[in-house]
Coordinates of C-alpha atoms in Angstrom, one line a residue:
Chain M
M172 CA 66.2 128.5 42.7
I173 CA 67.7 131.9 42.4
T174 CA 70.7 130.3 40.7
R175 CA 68.5 128.2 38.6
R176 CA 66.8 131.4 37.3
R177 CA 70.3 133.0 36.6
A178 CA 71.4 130.3 34.5
L179 CA 68.4 130.4 32.4
G180 CA 68.5 134.0 32.5
R181 CA 72.6 133.5 30.8
I182 CA 71.4 131.1 28.3
G183 CA 68.5 133.3 27.5
T184 CA 70.8 136.3 26.7
L185 CA 72.9 133.9 24.5
A186 CA 70.2 132.2 23.0
V187 CA 69.5 133.4 19.2
G188 CA 66.0 135.0 19.2
A189 CA 66.1 135.7 23.1
A190 CA 62.5 136.2 23.0
A191 CA 61.8 132.6 23.4
G192 CA 58.9 132.1 26.1
A193 CA 59.4 130.2 29.3
A194 CA 59.0 126.7 27.7
G195 CA 61.9 127.5 25.1
L196 CA 64.1 128.6 27.5
Q197 CA 63.2 125.3 29.9
T198 CA 64.6 123.4 26.4
L199 CA 67.2 125.2 26.2
A200 CA 68.2 124.5 30.2
I201 CA 67.8 120.7 29.4
V202 CA 70.5 121.1 26.2
A203 CA 72.6 123.3 28.7
Q204 CA 74.9 125.0 25.7
E205 CA 74.2 127.9 23.8
R206 CA 72.9 128.3 20.7
V207 CA 75.3 129.4 17.9
K208 CA 74.9 130.4 14.1
L209 CA 77.7 128.7 11.8
R210 CA 78.2 130.7 8.7
A211 CA 79.1 127.9 6.1
G212 CA 80.2 128.5 2.7
L213 CA 79.1 125.5 0.3
V214 CA 79.0 124.0 -3.3
P215 CA 75.9 122.3 -4.1
V216 CA 77.2 119.2 -5.2
I217 CA 76.3 115.4 -4.6
D218 CA 79.6 115.5 -2.0
M219 CA 77.4 117.5 0.7
A220 CA 75.1 115.0 0.7
P221 CA 75.8 114.5 4.6
F222 CA 75.8 118.2 5.5
H223 CA 72.1 118.4 4.2
A224 CA 70.8 115.2 5.5
A225 CA 72.4 116.4 9.0
L226 CA 70.6 119.4 8.6
K227 CA 66.8 118.3 7.0
L228 CA 67.2 115.7 10.3
G229 CA 68.0 118.0 12.5
Y230 CA 71.2 116.9 13.7
Y231 CA 72.5 120.0 13.9
Q232 CA 69.7 121.8 15.6
A233 CA 70.4 119.1 18.2
E234 CA 73.7 120.6 18.4
G235 CA 72.6 124.0 19.2
I236 CA 73.9 125.2 15.7
E237 CA 71.7 127.0 13.6
I238 CA 73.6 126.6 10.0
D239 CA 73.7 129.9 7.7
S240 CA 74.4 128.7 4.7
T241 CA 75.7 130.1 1.1
P242 CA 76.4 127.9 -1.5
A243 CA 78.3 129.2 -4.5
P244 CA 77.9 126.7 -7.6
G245 CA 81.4 128.1 -8.7
G246 CA 82.9 127.0 -5.5
A247 CA 85.7 129.6 -5.9
A248 CA 85.1 133.1 -3.3
I249 CA 84.9 130.2 -0.6
L250 CA 88.2 129.3 0.6
P251 CA 89.2 133.2 0.1
A252 CA 86.1 134.2 2.0
L253 CA 87.0 131.5 4.9
A254 CA 90.3 133.2 5.4
A255 CA 88.4 136.8 5.1
G256 CA 86.3 135.2 8.1
Q257 CA 83.1 135.9 6.1
F258 CA 82.2 132.2 6.7
D259 CA 83.3 130.0 10.1
I260 CA 83.3 127.0 7.8
A261 CA 83.8 126.1 4.3
F262 CA 83.6 123.2 2.1
S263 CA 86.2 122.4 -0.4
N264 CA 88.5 120.0 -2.0
T265 CA 91.4 118.4 -0.2
V266 CA 94.2 120.1 -2.6
S267 CA 92.5 123.6 -2.8
I268 CA 92.7 123.2 1.3
L269 CA 96.3 122.3 1.5
L270 CA 97.4 125.1 -1.2
G271 CA 95.9 127.5 1.6
I272 CA 97.5 126.3 4.3
Q273 CA 100.8 126.4 2.0
E274 CA 100.1 130.0 1.6
G275 CA 100.2 130.8 4.9
L276 CA 96.5 131.0 5.8
E277 CA 95.5 128.8 8.9
F278 CA 92.9 126.3 7.2
R279 CA 92.1 122.9 9.7
F280 CA 90.7 120.1 8.1
I281 CA 87.6 119.5 10.8
T282 CA 85.5 116.3 9.2
G283 CA 86.2 114.4 6.3
T284 CA 83.4 114.0 3.9
C285 CA 83.7 112.6 0.3
L286 CA 86.0 110.2 -1.2
N287 CA 86.2 108.1 -4.5
G288 CA 84.7 105.0 -4.0
P289 CA 86.9 101.9 -3.5
E290 CA 85.8 100.5 -6.8
P291 CA 85.0 102.2 -10.2
P292 CA 82.9 103.6 -11.7
D293 CA 84.4 106.6 -10.3
V294 CA 83.0 110.3 -9.7
L295 CA 84.9 111.5 -12.6
A296 CA 86.1 110.0 -16.1
L297 CA 88.3 111.4 -18.3
Y298 CA 86.9 111.0 -22.4
A299 CA 87.7 111.5 -25.8
R300 CA 85.4 111.7 -28.8
S301 CA 85.4 108.2 -30.7
D302 CA 86.0 109.4 -34.2
S303 CA 89.3 110.9 -32.7
N304 CA 92.2 108.2 -32.7
I305 CA 92.7 108.8 -28.9
R306 CA 92.4 105.6 -26.8
S307 CA 94.6 105.7 -23.8
A308 CA 96.9 108.0 -21.5
K309 CA 99.8 107.3 -24.2
D310 CA 97.7 109.2 -26.8
L311 CA 97.6 112.8 -25.1
A312 CA 101.3 113.7 -25.3
G313 CA 100.9 116.8 -26.4
K314 CA 96.9 116.9 -26.6
R315 CA 94.9 119.3 -24.6
I316 CA 93.1 117.8 -21.6
S317 CA 90.5 119.8 -19.8
S318 CA 90.0 120.4 -15.9
N319 CA 87.7 122.6 -14.2
T320 CA 89.8 124.8 -12.4
R321 CA 93.8 124.6 -12.7
N322 CA 95.6 123.7 -9.5
N323 CA 92.8 121.4 -7.7
I324 CA 92.1 118.0 -6.9
I325 CA 91.2 117.2 -10.5
W326 CA 93.9 118.8 -12.2
L327 CA 96.4 116.8 -9.5
R328 CA 94.7 113.5 -10.1
I329 CA 94.7 113.8 -14.2
R330 CA 98.7 114.9 -13.8
A331 CA 99.0 111.6 -11.6
W332 CA 97.1 109.6 -14.2
L333 CA 99.3 110.6 -16.6
D334 CA 102.4 110.3 -14.7
K335 CA 101.3 106.8 -14.0
H336 CA 100.4 105.5 -17.5
G337 CA 104.3 106.9 -18.4
V338 CA 103.6 109.9 -19.8
D339 CA 105.1 113.1 -18.9
P340 CA 102.0 115.4 -17.5
G341 CA 103.9 118.7 -18.5
S342 CA 103.7 117.7 -21.8
A343 CA 100.0 117.6 -22.1
N344 CA 98.0 120.8 -21.8
I345 CA 95.8 120.9 -19.2
V346 CA 93.3 123.9 -19.9
E347 CA 90.4 125.1 -17.9
V348 CA 87.2 124.7 -18.9
P349 CA 84.1 124.4 -16.5
F350 CA 82.2 121.2 -16.4
P351 CA 78.9 122.2 -17.7
Q352 CA 81.2 123.3 -20.6
A353 CA 83.4 120.4 -21.3
A354 CA 81.3 117.7 -22.8
D355 CA 80.8 120.5 -25.5
A356 CA 84.3 121.9 -26.0
L357 CA 85.1 118.2 -26.5
L358 CA 82.6 117.4 -29.4
G359 CA 83.3 120.5 -30.7
G360 CA 87.1 119.8 -30.8
Q361 CA 88.4 122.3 -28.8
I362 CA 90.0 120.2 -26.6
D363 CA 90.8 116.3 -27.2
A364 CA 89.7 114.8 -23.5
A365 CA 87.4 116.1 -21.0
S366 CA 87.4 115.4 -17.6
L367 CA 83.7 115.3 -16.4
Y368 CA 82.9 114.9 -12.6
E369 CA 79.2 113.7 -11.8
P370 CA 76.4 114.9 -12.5
F371 CA 77.7 115.9 -15.6
M372 CA 79.2 112.6 -16.6
T373 CA 76.2 110.9 -16.3
S374 CA 74.5 113.6 -18.6
A375 CA 77.0 113.4 -21.4
I376 CA 76.5 109.9 -21.8
E377 CA 73.1 110.2 -22.0
T378 CA 73.1 112.9 -24.4
H379 CA 76.0 111.4 -26.6
G380 CA 77.2 108.4 -25.3
D381 CA 77.8 107.2 -28.7
R382 CA 80.3 109.9 -29.7
L383 CA 82.6 109.3 -26.5
V384 CA 85.2 106.8 -25.3
R385 CA 86.3 106.7 -22.2
L386 CA 90.4 107.1 -21.3
G387 CA 90.2 106.2 -17.6
W388 CA 89.4 107.1 -14.0
P389 CA 92.4 109.2 -13.2
F390 CA 91.3 108.8 -9.2
G391 CA 90.6 105.3 -8.9
E392 CA 93.8 104.5 -11.0
T393 CA 96.4 106.4 -9.0
S394 CA 95.1 105.9 -5.6
K395 CA 92.5 103.7 -3.8
A396 CA 89.4 105.5 -2.4
S397 CA 91.4 108.7 -2.3
L398 CA 90.3 111.9 -1.1
I399 CA 88.0 114.5 -2.1
S400 CA 86.6 116.9 -0.2
Q401 CA 86.4 118.3 3.3
F402 CA 85.0 120.7 5.9
A403 CA 87.9 123.6 6.6
A404 CA 88.4 126.1 9.7
T405 CA 90.6 128.4 10.3
S406 CA 92.8 127.6 13.6
G407 CA 91.8 131.1 15.0
F408 CA 88.4 130.2 14.9
I409 CA 88.7 126.6 16.0
D410 CA 91.0 128.0 19.3
K411 CA 88.1 130.4 20.2
N412 CA 85.5 128.0 19.5
P413 CA 86.3 124.2 19.6
G414 CA 82.9 123.5 21.3
V415 CA 81.1 124.8 18.5
I416 CA 83.5 122.8 15.8
E417 CA 82.9 119.7 18.0
R418 CA 79.4 119.7 17.8
F419 CA 79.6 120.6 14.4
A420 CA 81.7 117.3 13.6
R421 CA 79.6 115.1 15.7
A422 CA 76.5 116.3 13.4
Q423 CA 78.0 116.3 10.4
A424 CA 79.3 112.3 11.2
K425 CA 75.7 111.4 12.1
G426 CA 74.7 112.7 9.1
V427 CA 77.4 110.9 6.7
D428 CA 76.2 107.7 8.9
W429 CA 72.8 108.1 7.9
V430 CA 73.7 108.9 4.2
N431 CA 75.6 105.9 4.4
K432 CA 72.7 103.6 6.2
N433 CA 70.0 105.1 3.3
R434 CA 71.7 104.8 0.5
G435 CA 69.4 104.8 -2.4
S436 CA 66.3 106.3 -0.5
R437 CA 63.4 107.9 -1.7
E438 CA 64.3 110.4 1.2
L439 CA 67.7 110.6 0.7
E440 CA 66.9 111.8 -3.4
E441 CA 64.7 114.1 -2.1
I442 CA 67.0 115.7 -0.1
I443 CA 69.5 116.0 -2.7
A444 CA 67.2 117.0 -5.3
G445 CA 66.6 119.9 -2.8
Y446 CA 70.0 121.7 -2.7
T447 CA 71.2 120.2 -5.8
R448 CA 68.0 120.4 -7.9
I449 CA 69.1 117.3 -9.6
P450 CA 65.9 115.2 -10.4
P451 CA 65.7 112.0 -8.6
E452 CA 65.7 109.7 -12.3
R453 CA 68.7 111.2 -12.8
Q454 CA 70.7 110.7 -9.7
R455 CA 69.4 107.0 -9.6
K456 CA 72.3 107.1 -12.9
M457 CA 74.8 108.7 -11.4
V458 CA 77.9 107.5 -9.3
F459 CA 78.3 108.6 -6.0
C460 CA 81.1 108.9 -4.0
S461 CA 82.0 107.3 -0.7
F462 CA 81.6 109.4 2.7
D463 CA 83.6 109.2 5.7
A464 CA 83.8 112.0 8.6
N465 CA 87.2 110.5 9.4
L466 CA 90.1 111.9 7.7
D467 CA 92.8 109.1 7.4
P468 CA 96.2 111.2 7.3
A469 CA 98.1 109.1 5.5
K470 CA 95.5 109.9 2.6
V471 CA 96.4 113.7 3.4
Q472 CA 100.0 112.8 3.1
E473 CA 99.6 111.3 0.1
I474 CA 98.1 114.2 -1.9
A475 CA 100.6 116.3 -0.4
D476 CA 103.3 114.3 -1.5
L477 CA 101.8 114.5 -5.2
M478 CA 101.4 118.3 -5.0
K479 CA 105.2 118.5 -4.5
K480 CA 105.5 116.1 -7.1
H481 CA 103.6 117.9 -9.7
G482 CA 104.9 121.4 -8.6
I483 CA 102.3 123.0 -6.4
G484 CA 104.2 121.7 -3.2
G485 CA 105.3 124.6 -0.3
R486 CA 106.1 124.8 3.0
L487 CA 103.2 122.4 5.1
P488 CA 103.0 121.6 8.2
P489 CA 103.3 118.0 9.7
V490 CA 99.8 116.4 8.2
E491 CA 98.9 115.6 11.4
Q492 CA 98.9 119.6 12.8
V493 CA 96.8 120.0 9.8
I494 CA 93.9 117.5 10.5
Y495 CA 91.8 119.0 13.7
K496 CA 91.0 116.0 16.1
T497 CA 87.7 116.4 15.2
A498 CA 88.6 115.3 11.7
R499 CA 90.0 111.9 13.7
M500 CA 86.8 111.0 16.1
Chain Q
M146 CA 45.2 176.5 -53.3
A147 CA 48.9 175.7 -53.1
S148 CA 48.8 175.4 -49.5
V149 CA 46.2 173.0 -49.4
E150 CA 47.9 170.9 -51.7
A151 CA 51.1 171.2 -49.9
S152 CA 49.1 169.9 -46.6
V153 CA 47.7 166.9 -48.8
S154 CA 51.1 166.2 -49.7
Q155 CA 52.4 166.1 -46.3
A156 CA 49.2 163.9 -45.1
R157 CA 50.0 161.5 -47.6
A158 CA 53.9 161.0 -46.9
H159 CA 52.9 160.8 -43.3
H160 CA 50.6 158.4 -44.2
A161 CA 53.3 156.6 -46.1
W162 CA 55.6 156.7 -43.1
R163 CA 53.2 155.3 -40.7
A164 CA 52.7 152.6 -42.9
R165 CA 56.9 151.6 -43.7
V166 CA 56.8 152.1 -39.4
S167 CA 54.3 149.4 -38.7
L168 CA 56.0 147.5 -41.7
A169 CA 59.3 147.6 -39.9
R170 CA 57.7 146.8 -36.5
I171 CA 55.9 143.6 -38.3
L172 CA 59.1 142.2 -39.7
G173 CA 61.1 142.9 -36.4
L174 CA 58.6 140.6 -35.1
L175 CA 58.9 138.1 -37.9
L176 CA 62.6 138.1 -37.2
I177 CA 62.2 136.9 -33.6
A178 CA 59.9 134.3 -34.9
V179 CA 62.2 132.9 -37.0
L180 CA 64.6 133.0 -34.9
L181 CA 63.0 131.1 -32.3
L182 CA 61.9 128.6 -34.9
L183 CA 65.2 128.3 -36.2
W184 CA 66.4 127.6 -32.5
Q185 CA 63.8 124.7 -32.3
L186 CA 65.0 122.8 -35.5
S187 CA 68.6 123.3 -34.4
V188 CA 67.4 120.7 -31.8
R189 CA 64.7 118.5 -33.2
Q190 CA 66.5 118.0 -36.4
R191 CA 69.7 117.6 -34.5
W192 CA 71.6 120.0 -36.1
I193 CA 73.3 120.4 -32.4
V194 CA 73.1 118.0 -30.2
S195 CA 74.0 119.6 -26.7
D196 CA 72.9 118.6 -23.2
S197 CA 73.4 122.7 -22.5
W198 CA 70.8 123.2 -25.7
P199 CA 67.4 122.4 -25.0
A200 CA 64.4 123.1 -27.3
I201 CA 62.5 126.4 -27.0
T202 CA 59.6 124.8 -26.4
D203 CA 61.0 123.2 -23.6
V204 CA 62.6 126.2 -21.9
L205 CA 58.7 127.8 -22.5
R206 CA 57.8 124.7 -20.7
A207 CA 60.5 125.8 -17.8
A208 CA 59.5 129.2 -17.7
A209 CA 55.6 128.4 -17.4
E210 CA 56.3 125.9 -14.6
G211 CA 58.6 128.1 -12.5
I212 CA 56.0 131.2 -12.9
V213 CA 53.0 128.5 -11.8
S214 CA 55.1 127.2 -9.0
G215 CA 56.2 131.0 -8.1
E216 CA 60.1 130.2 -7.7
L217 CA 61.5 132.2 -10.7
L218 CA 59.2 134.8 -9.9
V219 CA 60.6 135.0 -6.0
V220 CA 64.2 134.3 -7.7
L221 CA 63.6 137.4 -10.3
G222 CA 61.7 139.9 -7.5
S223 CA 64.9 139.2 -5.2
T224 CA 67.4 140.4 -8.1
L225 CA 65.1 143.4 -9.3
A226 CA 65.0 144.6 -5.4
R227 CA 68.8 144.9 -5.1
A228 CA 69.5 146.0 -8.7
G229 CA 66.3 148.7 -7.5
I230 CA 68.3 150.0 -4.3
G231 CA 71.7 149.8 -6.4
Y232 CA 70.3 151.7 -8.5
A233 CA 69.1 154.2 -6.7
C234 CA 71.8 154.8 -4.5
G235 CA 73.9 155.2 -7.6
V236 CA 71.8 157.5 -9.5
L237 CA 71.4 159.5 -6.2
A238 CA 75.2 159.7 -5.7
G239 CA 76.3 160.2 -9.5
A240 CA 73.4 162.9 -9.6
G241 CA 75.0 164.7 -6.5
L242 CA 78.1 164.2 -7.7
G243 CA 77.8 165.4 -11.3
L244 CA 75.9 168.6 -10.0
A245 CA 79.2 169.4 -7.5
F246 CA 81.3 168.4 -10.3
A247 CA 79.7 171.1 -12.7
M248 CA 79.2 173.7 -10.3
N249 CA 82.3 173.5 -8.6
S250 CA 85.9 173.5 -10.2
M251 CA 87.7 172.7 -6.8
A252 CA 85.7 169.6 -6.2
R253 CA 86.2 168.7 -9.7
R254 CA 89.8 169.0 -9.5
L255 CA 89.9 166.8 -6.4
L256 CA 87.8 163.9 -7.6
S257 CA 88.2 163.6 -10.9
P258 CA 91.3 161.7 -11.5
L259 CA 89.8 159.3 -9.1
V260 CA 86.6 158.8 -10.7
E261 CA 88.7 158.3 -14.3
I262 CA 90.9 155.6 -13.1
L263 CA 87.9 153.8 -10.8
R264 CA 85.2 154.2 -14.0
P265 CA 87.1 151.9 -16.3
I266 CA 87.5 148.9 -14.1
P267 CA 85.4 146.1 -15.4
V268 CA 82.9 145.5 -11.9
P269 CA 83.2 141.9 -11.8
A270 CA 86.9 142.1 -10.8
L271 CA 86.0 144.2 -8.1
V272 CA 83.9 141.3 -6.6
P273 CA 86.3 139.5 -4.8
P274 CA 88.1 142.5 -2.9
L275 CA 84.5 143.4 -2.2
V276 CA 83.3 140.0 -0.6
L277 CA 86.5 140.4 1.5
L278 CA 85.0 143.4 2.9
L279 CA 81.0 143.2 2.2
G280 CA 80.4 139.7 2.4
V281 CA 78.6 137.2 -0.2
N282 CA 75.3 139.0 0.3
D283 CA 73.0 142.0 -0.4
P284 CA 75.3 144.9 1.2
M285 CA 78.3 143.7 -1.7
K286 CA 75.6 142.9 -4.7
I287 CA 74.0 147.0 -3.7
T288 CA 77.4 148.2 -3.7
V289 CA 78.6 146.9 -6.9
V290 CA 75.5 147.7 -8.9
A291 CA 75.6 151.0 -7.3
L292 CA 79.2 151.4 -8.2
T293 CA 78.3 150.9 -11.8
V294 CA 75.5 153.0 -11.9
V295 CA 77.3 156.2 -10.7
F296 CA 79.5 156.8 -13.5
P297 CA 77.2 156.9 -16.6
V298 CA 74.7 159.3 -14.2
L299 CA 78.0 161.2 -13.4
T300 CA 79.3 161.9 -16.6
N301 CA 76.1 162.5 -18.2
M302 CA 74.9 164.8 -15.1
V303 CA 78.2 166.9 -16.1
Q304 CA 77.5 167.2 -19.3
G305 CA 74.0 168.6 -18.5
V306 CA 75.0 171.0 -16.4
L307 CA 77.8 172.3 -18.3
A308 CA 75.5 172.5 -21.1
V309 CA 72.7 174.6 -19.1
D310 CA 72.6 177.6 -21.5
S311 CA 74.5 180.7 -20.0
M312 CA 71.7 183.1 -20.7
F313 CA 68.8 181.2 -18.2
I314 CA 71.5 181.7 -15.5
A315 CA 72.1 185.5 -16.6
V316 CA 68.7 186.2 -16.3
A317 CA 68.4 184.7 -13.0
R318 CA 71.3 186.7 -11.8
T319 CA 69.4 189.4 -13.1
F320 CA 66.7 188.9 -11.3
H321 CA 68.2 188.2 -8.2
V322 CA 67.5 184.6 -8.1
G323 CA 69.3 182.9 -5.1
Q324 CA 72.3 180.0 -5.8
A325 CA 69.6 177.1 -4.4
A326 CA 66.7 178.5 -6.1
T327 CA 68.9 178.8 -9.6
T328 CA 70.0 175.4 -9.0
L329 CA 66.6 173.7 -8.4
K330 CA 64.2 175.3 -10.7
I331 CA 66.9 176.4 -13.6
I332 CA 70.2 174.2 -13.9
F333 CA 68.5 171.1 -12.6
P334 CA 65.3 171.2 -14.9
A335 CA 67.8 171.9 -17.9
A336 CA 69.8 169.3 -17.0
L337 CA 67.3 166.3 -16.7
P338 CA 67.0 165.1 -20.3
F339 CA 70.8 164.5 -20.1
L340 CA 70.7 163.3 -16.2
L341 CA 67.7 160.7 -17.6
A342 CA 69.7 159.5 -20.6
G343 CA 72.3 158.5 -18.2
M344 CA 69.9 156.8 -15.8
R345 CA 68.9 155.1 -19.1
I346 CA 72.3 153.6 -19.6
S347 CA 72.5 152.6 -16.4
L348 CA 69.2 151.0 -15.6
A349 CA 69.9 148.1 -18.0
L350 CA 73.7 147.7 -16.3
A351 CA 72.2 147.7 -13.3
L352 CA 70.8 144.5 -14.2
I353 CA 73.1 142.7 -15.5
V354 CA 75.5 143.7 -12.8
A355 CA 73.2 142.5 -10.0
V356 CA 73.0 139.0 -12.2
V357 CA 76.6 138.9 -12.8
A358 CA 77.4 139.3 -9.1
E359 CA 75.1 136.9 -8.1
M360 CA 76.5 134.8 -10.3
I361 CA 80.1 134.7 -8.8
A362 CA 79.3 134.8 -5.0
G363 CA 76.3 134.1 -2.6
S364 CA 73.1 132.5 -3.0
Q365 CA 70.7 134.8 -4.1
G366 CA 68.7 136.2 -6.9
I367 CA 68.4 134.8 -10.6
G368 CA 72.3 135.3 -11.0
H369 CA 72.4 132.3 -8.7
Y370 CA 69.6 130.3 -9.9
L371 CA 71.4 130.3 -13.2
M372 CA 74.3 128.8 -12.1
L373 CA 72.2 126.4 -9.9
M374 CA 70.1 125.0 -12.5
Q375 CA 73.7 124.6 -14.9
Y376 CA 75.1 122.6 -12.4
A377 CA 72.1 120.3 -12.1
V378 CA 72.1 119.9 -16.0
R379 CA 68.9 121.5 -16.3
P380 CA 69.5 124.4 -19.3
Q381 CA 65.8 124.4 -19.8
D382 CA 65.6 125.9 -16.6
M383 CA 68.4 128.1 -16.8
Y384 CA 67.0 129.5 -20.2
A385 CA 63.7 130.1 -18.7
A386 CA 65.2 132.4 -16.3
I387 CA 67.1 134.2 -18.8
L388 CA 64.0 134.3 -21.2
L389 CA 62.4 136.1 -18.2
L390 CA 65.6 138.3 -17.4
A391 CA 65.3 139.9 -21.0
L392 CA 61.4 140.1 -20.7
S393 CA 62.1 142.6 -17.7
G394 CA 65.1 144.5 -18.8
Y395 CA 62.7 145.1 -22.0
L396 CA 59.8 146.3 -20.0
L397 CA 61.7 148.3 -17.4
N398 CA 63.0 150.1 -19.9
K399 CA 59.5 150.5 -21.5
I400 CA 58.7 152.2 -18.2
F401 CA 61.4 154.1 -18.0
M402 CA 60.9 155.5 -21.5
L403 CA 57.3 156.0 -20.4
I404 CA 58.3 158.0 -17.1
E405 CA 61.5 159.9 -19.5
K406 CA 58.5 161.2 -21.7
R407 CA 56.2 162.4 -19.0
L408 CA 58.9 164.3 -16.9
I409 CA 60.9 166.0 -20.0
H410 CA 57.9 165.8 -22.9
W411 CA 59.0 170.1 -23.4
Y412 CA 62.4 168.7 -24.4
S413 CA 61.7 167.4 -27.9
Q414 CA 59.6 170.0 -28.6
V415 CA 62.5 172.8 -27.8
E416 CA 65.0 170.6 -30.2
T417 CA 62.7 170.7 -32.8
R418 CA 61.6 174.2 -32.1
G419 CA 65.4 175.1 -32.3
E420 CA 65.8 173.2 -35.5
V421 CA 62.9 175.1 -37.1
A422 CA 64.6 178.5 -36.1

């Protein structure tokens, strides 16, 4: 009896909001794990649907995890803030995470999340003006192509796509234009081709579909079902909190399963509308990525190789070492 | 007789001036109306076709919906609170430092190189290092606002204190008024018009910088709301937030001017009397 009371007391002190009554302590004792707060740096994009499903359906709560989330639409500050310890986990694209590791930041992939679908339409396409004479990769030598950021997954896939079609990627001028302005920049003549990611692709086609012509799918044409974005944590945090990372990954995997089973459902539409603010009517027209909590090391290697080929490679440990075991469950 | 004629002509001139002022005001409002009409036409006549250029009627509708649902007011309120706290901190620090700078040459020599180096740094450039030190939430944003506010207040305060008529201080000394009392009762009130000018410049800056900081990092306030709506391709909601922001900036300035008038109503009188003499 004494030991039980002591155990309850201990859990009580660890619990967030230790003021919980006797009944609350009882539940915690049954769960038999301390509740933790996980600070997450997020981007409010469709890629994050499984995370938000897991949040809404209480999967994190069931694992004793309270999420303290900070969604930043720009996303630029997320990985630096992860490195600085402002976040415990962060959501970002594969290339940016690998670049961080190459820079000596001890990032580790902790769960897979979003991949390009196995067949077109992709989540990203390259568009030109229909009144221009640009119709294929070959016409883009020496031209200006937009990417939302330099040295990220989209920049890399555009280069790989040019390369695949026999165009020297160095001969094209890849310029930074944020997604919300890309269609305007294209139609205004500031760029010759625009890369549009969802929901901007759908929106641009709705607004001026007749003035746009699709040049190709940089993701699908360069690699089948390639990686887009994942969750990462620092190895320092993982070493100190291996159990927490495992519980997070387990809940996230359940979120992925739920999203995959409930595609197109009203409930999923509402979850996505809740955090992206994209109305359900528009979501129905949009292309979604595939979701998988498992991370295939071969696919990470493919991206690492591409990065090397396109001049942003560096000292990278073997990919098996940068993928924490929770991403390979 | 002559004085009556003079006063009649003076009254006439005043009347004509009043008429000109109200005409200018009406024309100013008309200009806004014309610009808004052009905006509406540019969308309806398809002069500009873009999914980031909504009709002004859609923007107004979005603003009304956002206000009715309370969401816009909540995000605006949180931004105003953050800007307000940062502003208060910045004004206190700027006024205090300004006083110290102006009254103590040692303090001025010690700190002015640092101030001069920090002053021209664009504050958005300070956000990433501040994220490192203070995170992405309130402490970072309030600090950013305070850093922006402090410099205009400081420089104006220094100017204000240096401009205090030395006669006042000499008189105070003659009557053996202590240092603290001289500062509080003579120097501070005399420098107040300058301090208030600095505060008014900073007021607009505080709001702008709070929004910029919210746009760069974190998920709070109207800056984040703008980004979220932009990334959800809901430009009408984005512009609704901008409209509300513009209105609150305008109102804040109006309120500030009213307070300023009450606090230093003597100032304009002193000025005109000075001119006459």
